[in-house]
Amino acid sequence: MSQDRNDIFGILTRIAVAWLNNPRHQLAVDEVPILIERIHEGLAGVQAGVRRASDNPQGTASGHTPAVTVSESLASKDHILSMIDGKPYKSLRLHLAAYGLTPEEYRTRYHLKPTYPMVAENYSAARRQIAIRMGLSELRKKV
């Protein structure tokens, strides 16, 4: 392994650990590999001198051409296709964070309605059922 590769993995590890240890960030276990992949892509891009479209200082429309249409992005109840890369995600939160975007910035960039979902319908329903089974709905009623 070269020194550069060791440096990238060391930095990747420190970033991932810091992000995961922050109590404001909550990830499902299956999202951790995606986080690590995104951090690695970012570090590799920095090392290669590559800039992402979200790094475009002018913020021109040409840098924000959607990969899919809104109807295509919401065609499945199992996932949402990202307007950034056209890939399917159960939740866009981590994906957007990898590009330095908030949900509001994402909606603004692609002229989406404020009600545009950030989580796939079936994933949201499954999480809701888990919360109900855990009794979280009862806690809310008592408060």
PDB file of C-alpha atoms in Angstrom:
ATOM      1  CA  MET A   1       0.000   0.000   0.000  1.00  0.00           C
ATOM      2  CA  SER A   2       1.299   3.418  -0.884  1.00  0.00           C
ATOM      3  CA  GLN A   3       1.644   6.247   1.621  1.00  0.00           C
ATOM      4  CA  ASP A   4      -1.130   8.240  -0.131  1.00  0.00           C
ATOM      5  CA  ARG A   5      -3.538   5.329   0.165  1.00  0.00           C
ATOM      6  CA  ASN A   6      -2.723   4.950   3.872  1.00  0.00           C
ATOM      7  CA  ASP A   7      -3.305   8.678   4.373  1.00  0.00           C
ATOM      8  CA  ILE A   8      -6.713   8.534   2.659  1.00  0.00           C
ATOM      9  CA  PHE A   9      -7.851   5.575   4.762  1.00  0.00           C
ATOM     10  CA  GLY A  10      -6.618   7.256   7.936  1.00  0.00           C
ATOM     11  CA  ILE A  11      -8.470  10.459   7.108  1.00  0.00           C
ATOM     12  CA  LEU A  12     -11.552   8.494   6.022  1.00  0.00           C
ATOM     13  CA  THR A  13     -11.556   6.637   9.337  1.00  0.00           C
ATOM     14  CA  ARG A  14     -11.242   9.830  11.380  1.00  0.00           C
ATOM     15  CA  ILE A  15     -14.024  11.567   9.446  1.00  0.00           C
ATOM     16  CA  ALA A  16     -16.374   8.573   9.666  1.00  0.00           C
ATOM     17  CA  VAL A  17     -15.763   8.075  13.396  1.00  0.00           C
ATOM     18  CA  ALA A  18     -16.277  11.782  14.107  1.00  0.00           C
ATOM     19  CA  TRP A  19     -19.475  11.860  12.064  1.00  0.00           C
ATOM     20  CA  LEU A  20     -20.878   8.704  13.662  1.00  0.00           C
ATOM     21  CA  ASN A  21     -19.981   9.865  17.188  1.00  0.00           C
ATOM     22  CA  ASN A  22     -21.886  13.122  16.741  1.00  0.00           C
ATOM     23  CA  PRO A  23     -25.218  12.686  18.586  1.00  0.00           C
ATOM     24  CA  ARG A  24     -26.983  14.883  16.017  1.00  0.00           C
ATOM     25  CA  HIS A  25     -26.322  12.284  13.309  1.00  0.00           C
ATOM     26  CA  GLN A  26     -28.341   9.104  13.402  1.00  0.00           C
ATOM     27  CA  LEU A  27     -27.791   6.402  10.819  1.00  0.00           C
ATOM     28  CA  ALA A  28     -29.305   3.005  10.282  1.00  0.00           C
ATOM     29  CA  VAL A  29     -26.700   0.254  10.296  1.00  0.00           C
ATOM     30  CA  ASP A  30     -27.230  -0.380   6.582  1.00  0.00           C
ATOM     31  CA  GLU A  31     -26.410   3.297   5.812  1.00  0.00           C
ATOM     32  CA  VAL A  32     -22.892   3.191   7.361  1.00  0.00           C
ATOM     33  CA  PRO A  33     -21.236   1.585   4.297  1.00  0.00           C
ATOM     34  CA  ILE A  34     -22.849   4.269   2.124  1.00  0.00           C
ATOM     35  CA  LEU A  35     -21.398   6.964   4.400  1.00  0.00           C
ATOM     36  CA  ILE A  36     -17.937   5.410   4.150  1.00  0.00           C
ATOM     37  CA  GLU A  37     -18.250   5.133   0.364  1.00  0.00           C
ATOM     38  CA  ARG A  38     -19.283   8.792   0.031  1.00  0.00           C
ATOM     39  CA  ILE A  39     -16.439   9.976   2.262  1.00  0.00           C
ATOM     40  CA  HIS A  40     -13.976   7.911   0.225  1.00  0.00           C
ATOM     41  CA  GLU A  41     -15.328   9.310  -3.052  1.00  0.00           C
ATOM     42  CA  GLY A  42     -14.966  12.835  -1.693  1.00  0.00           C
ATOM     43  CA  LEU A  43     -11.416  12.271  -0.494  1.00  0.00           C
ATOM     44  CA  ALA A  44     -10.410  10.591  -3.740  1.00  0.00           C
ATOM     45  CA  GLY A  45     -11.919  13.514  -5.655  1.00  0.00           C
ATOM     46  CA  VAL A  46     -10.023  16.029  -3.542  1.00  0.00           C
ATOM     47  CA  GLN A  47      -6.800  14.102  -4.060  1.00  0.00           C
ATOM     48  CA  ALA A  48      -7.392  14.026  -7.819  1.00  0.00           C
ATOM     49  CA  GLY A  49      -8.395  17.690  -7.889  1.00  0.00           C
ATOM     50  CA  VAL A  50     -11.932  16.916  -9.068  1.00  0.00           C
ATOM     51  CA  ARG A  51     -14.745  19.337  -8.250  1.00  0.00           C
ATOM     52  CA  ARG A  52     -18.351  18.301  -7.766  1.00  0.00           C
ATOM     53  CA  ALA A  53     -21.207  20.213  -9.364  1.00  0.00           C
ATOM     54  CA  SER A  54     -22.273  21.402  -5.882  1.00  0.00           C
ATOM     55  CA  ASP A  55     -18.863  23.088  -5.572  1.00  0.00           C
ATOM     56  CA  ASN A  56     -19.655  25.344  -8.516  1.00  0.00           C
ATOM     57  CA  PRO A  57     -19.269  28.873  -7.093  1.00  0.00           C
ATOM     58  CA  GLN A  58     -21.552  30.445  -9.708  1.00  0.00           C
ATOM     59  CA  GLY A  59     -24.361  27.965  -9.018  1.00  0.00           C
ATOM     60  CA  THR A  60     -25.379  28.028 -12.672  1.00  0.00           C
ATOM     61  CA  ALA A  61     -28.317  26.011 -13.870  1.00  0.00           C
ATOM     62  CA  SER A  62     -26.037  23.971 -16.123  1.00  0.00           C
ATOM     63  CA  GLY A  63     -24.407  22.507 -13.013  1.00  0.00           C
ATOM     64  CA  HIS A  64     -27.782  21.368 -11.677  1.00  0.00           C
ATOM     65  CA  THR A  65     -29.399  19.440 -14.488  1.00  0.00           C
ATOM     66  CA  PRO A  66     -31.551  16.712 -12.897  1.00  0.00           C
ATOM     67  CA  ALA A  67     -30.551  13.134 -13.677  1.00  0.00           C
ATOM     68  CA  VAL A  68     -34.225  12.065 -13.717  1.00  0.00           C
ATOM     69  CA  THR A  69     -37.625  13.726 -13.867  1.00  0.00           C
ATOM     70  CA  VAL A  70     -39.692  14.271 -10.731  1.00  0.00           C
ATOM     71  CA  SER A  71     -42.201  11.621 -11.813  1.00  0.00           C
ATOM     72  CA  GLU A  72     -39.384   9.121 -12.435  1.00  0.00           C
ATOM     73  CA  SER A  73     -37.801   9.894  -9.075  1.00  0.00           C
ATOM     74  CA  LEU A  74     -41.039   9.028  -7.239  1.00  0.00           C
ATOM     75  CA  ALA A  75     -42.200   6.154  -9.467  1.00  0.00           C
ATOM     76  CA  SER A  76     -41.413   3.433  -6.895  1.00  0.00           C
ATOM     77  CA  LYS A  77     -42.702   3.119  -3.335  1.00  0.00           C
ATOM     78  CA  ASP A  78     -39.509   1.243  -2.406  1.00  0.00           C
ATOM     79  CA  HIS A  79     -37.011   3.986  -3.257  1.00  0.00           C
ATOM     80  CA  ILE A  80     -36.557   7.547  -4.468  1.00  0.00           C
ATOM     81  CA  LEU A  81     -34.291   8.202  -7.440  1.00  0.00           C
ATOM     82  CA  SER A  82     -31.857  11.008  -6.722  1.00  0.00           C
ATOM     83  CA  MET A  83     -32.111  14.047  -8.968  1.00  0.00           C
ATOM     84  CA  ILE A  84     -28.319  14.358  -8.552  1.00  0.00           C
ATOM     85  CA  ASP A  85     -27.145  10.956  -9.804  1.00  0.00           C
ATOM     86  CA  GLY A  86     -30.306   9.016 -10.700  1.00  0.00           C
ATOM     87  CA  LYS A  87     -29.514   6.240  -8.211  1.00  0.00           C
ATOM     88  CA  PRO A  88     -32.169   4.745  -5.901  1.00  0.00           C
ATOM     89  CA  TYR A  89     -32.171   5.543  -2.176  1.00  0.00           C
ATOM     90  CA  LYS A  90     -34.529   4.617   0.662  1.00  0.00           C
ATOM     91  CA  SER A  91     -33.609   7.901   2.332  1.00  0.00           C
ATOM     92  CA  LEU A  92     -31.969  10.877   0.644  1.00  0.00           C
ATOM     93  CA  ARG A  93     -30.631  12.478   3.845  1.00  0.00           C
ATOM     94  CA  LEU A  94     -27.180  10.863   3.860  1.00  0.00           C
ATOM     95  CA  HIS A  95     -26.875  11.145   0.083  1.00  0.00           C
ATOM     96  CA  LEU A  96     -27.607  14.874   0.216  1.00  0.00           C
ATOM     97  CA  ALA A  97     -25.175  15.368   3.094  1.00  0.00           C
ATOM     98  CA  ALA A  98     -22.447  13.798   0.960  1.00  0.00           C
ATOM     99  CA  TYR A  99     -23.028  16.626  -1.520  1.00  0.00           C
ATOM    100  CA  GLY A 100     -23.217  19.265   1.208  1.00  0.00           C
ATOM    101  CA  LEU A 101     -26.942  19.831   0.700  1.00  0.00           C
ATOM    102  CA  THR A 102     -29.874  20.101   3.070  1.00  0.00           C
ATOM    103  CA  PRO A 103     -33.306  18.856   1.966  1.00  0.00           C
ATOM    104  CA  GLU A 104     -34.395  22.490   1.511  1.00  0.00           C
ATOM    105  CA  GLU A 105     -31.392  23.268  -0.697  1.00  0.00           C
ATOM    106  CA  TYR A 106     -32.054  20.107  -2.742  1.00  0.00           C
ATOM    107  CA  ARG A 107     -35.700  21.080  -3.241  1.00  0.00           C
ATOM    108  CA  THR A 108     -34.694  24.612  -4.235  1.00  0.00           C
ATOM    109  CA  ARG A 109     -31.955  23.445  -6.614  1.00  0.00           C
ATOM    110  CA  TYR A 110     -34.352  21.203  -8.558  1.00  0.00           C
ATOM    111  CA  HIS A 111     -37.470  23.386  -8.160  1.00  0.00           C
ATOM    112  CA  LEU A 112     -39.307  20.749  -6.108  1.00  0.00           C
ATOM    113  CA  LYS A 113     -42.394  21.350  -3.986  1.00  0.00           C
ATOM    114  CA  PRO A 114     -41.899  21.702  -0.214  1.00  0.00           C
ATOM    115  CA  THR A 115     -43.825  18.433   0.170  1.00  0.00           C
ATOM    116  CA  TYR A 116     -41.371  16.436  -1.983  1.00  0.00           C
ATOM    117  CA  PRO A 117     -40.448  13.407   0.188  1.00  0.00           C
ATOM    118  CA  MET A 118     -36.915  12.662   1.369  1.00  0.00           C
ATOM    119  CA  VAL A 119     -37.776   9.066   2.369  1.00  0.00           C
ATOM    120  CA  ALA A 120     -39.325   6.292   0.252  1.00  0.00           C
ATOM    121  CA  GLU A 121     -42.960   5.580   1.096  1.00  0.00           C
ATOM    122  CA  ASN A 122     -42.492   1.902   2.052  1.00  0.00           C
ATOM    123  CA  TYR A 123     -39.379   2.666   4.124  1.00  0.00           C
ATOM    124  CA  SER A 124     -41.255   5.371   6.011  1.00  0.00           C
ATOM    125  CA  ALA A 125     -44.166   3.006   6.666  1.00  0.00           C
ATOM    126  CA  ALA A 126     -41.812   0.290   7.948  1.00  0.00           C
ATOM    127  CA  ARG A 127     -40.078   2.753  10.298  1.00  0.00           C
ATOM    128  CA  ARG A 128     -43.476   3.958  11.506  1.00  0.00           C
ATOM    129  CA  GLN A 129     -44.508   0.388  12.349  1.00  0.00           C
ATOM    130  CA  ILE A 130     -41.260  -0.183  14.251  1.00  0.00           C
ATOM    131  CA  ALA A 131     -41.891   2.984  16.277  1.00  0.00           C
ATOM    132  CA  ILE A 132     -45.444   1.880  17.067  1.00  0.00           C
ATOM    133  CA  ARG A 133     -44.256  -1.580  18.162  1.00  0.00           C
ATOM    134  CA  MET A 134     -41.679   0.075  20.413  1.00  0.00           C
ATOM    135  CA  GLY A 135     -44.465   2.082  22.029  1.00  0.00           C
ATOM    136  CA  LEU A 136     -43.234   5.453  20.852  1.00  0.00           C
ATOM    137  CA  SER A 137     -46.743   6.469  19.785  1.00  0.00           C
ATOM    138  CA  GLU A 138     -47.942   5.895  23.362  1.00  0.00           C
ATOM    139  CA  LEU A 139     -45.198   8.127  24.747  1.00  0.00           C
ATOM    140  CA  ARG A 140     -46.278  10.953  22.472  1.00  0.00           C
ATOM    141  CA  LYS A 141     -49.940  10.629  23.502  1.00  0.00           C
ATOM    142  CA  LYS A 142     -49.007  10.945  27.197  1.00  0.00           C
ATOM    143  CA  VAL A 143     -46.968  14.107  26.724  1.00  0.00           C
TER     144      VAL A 143
END
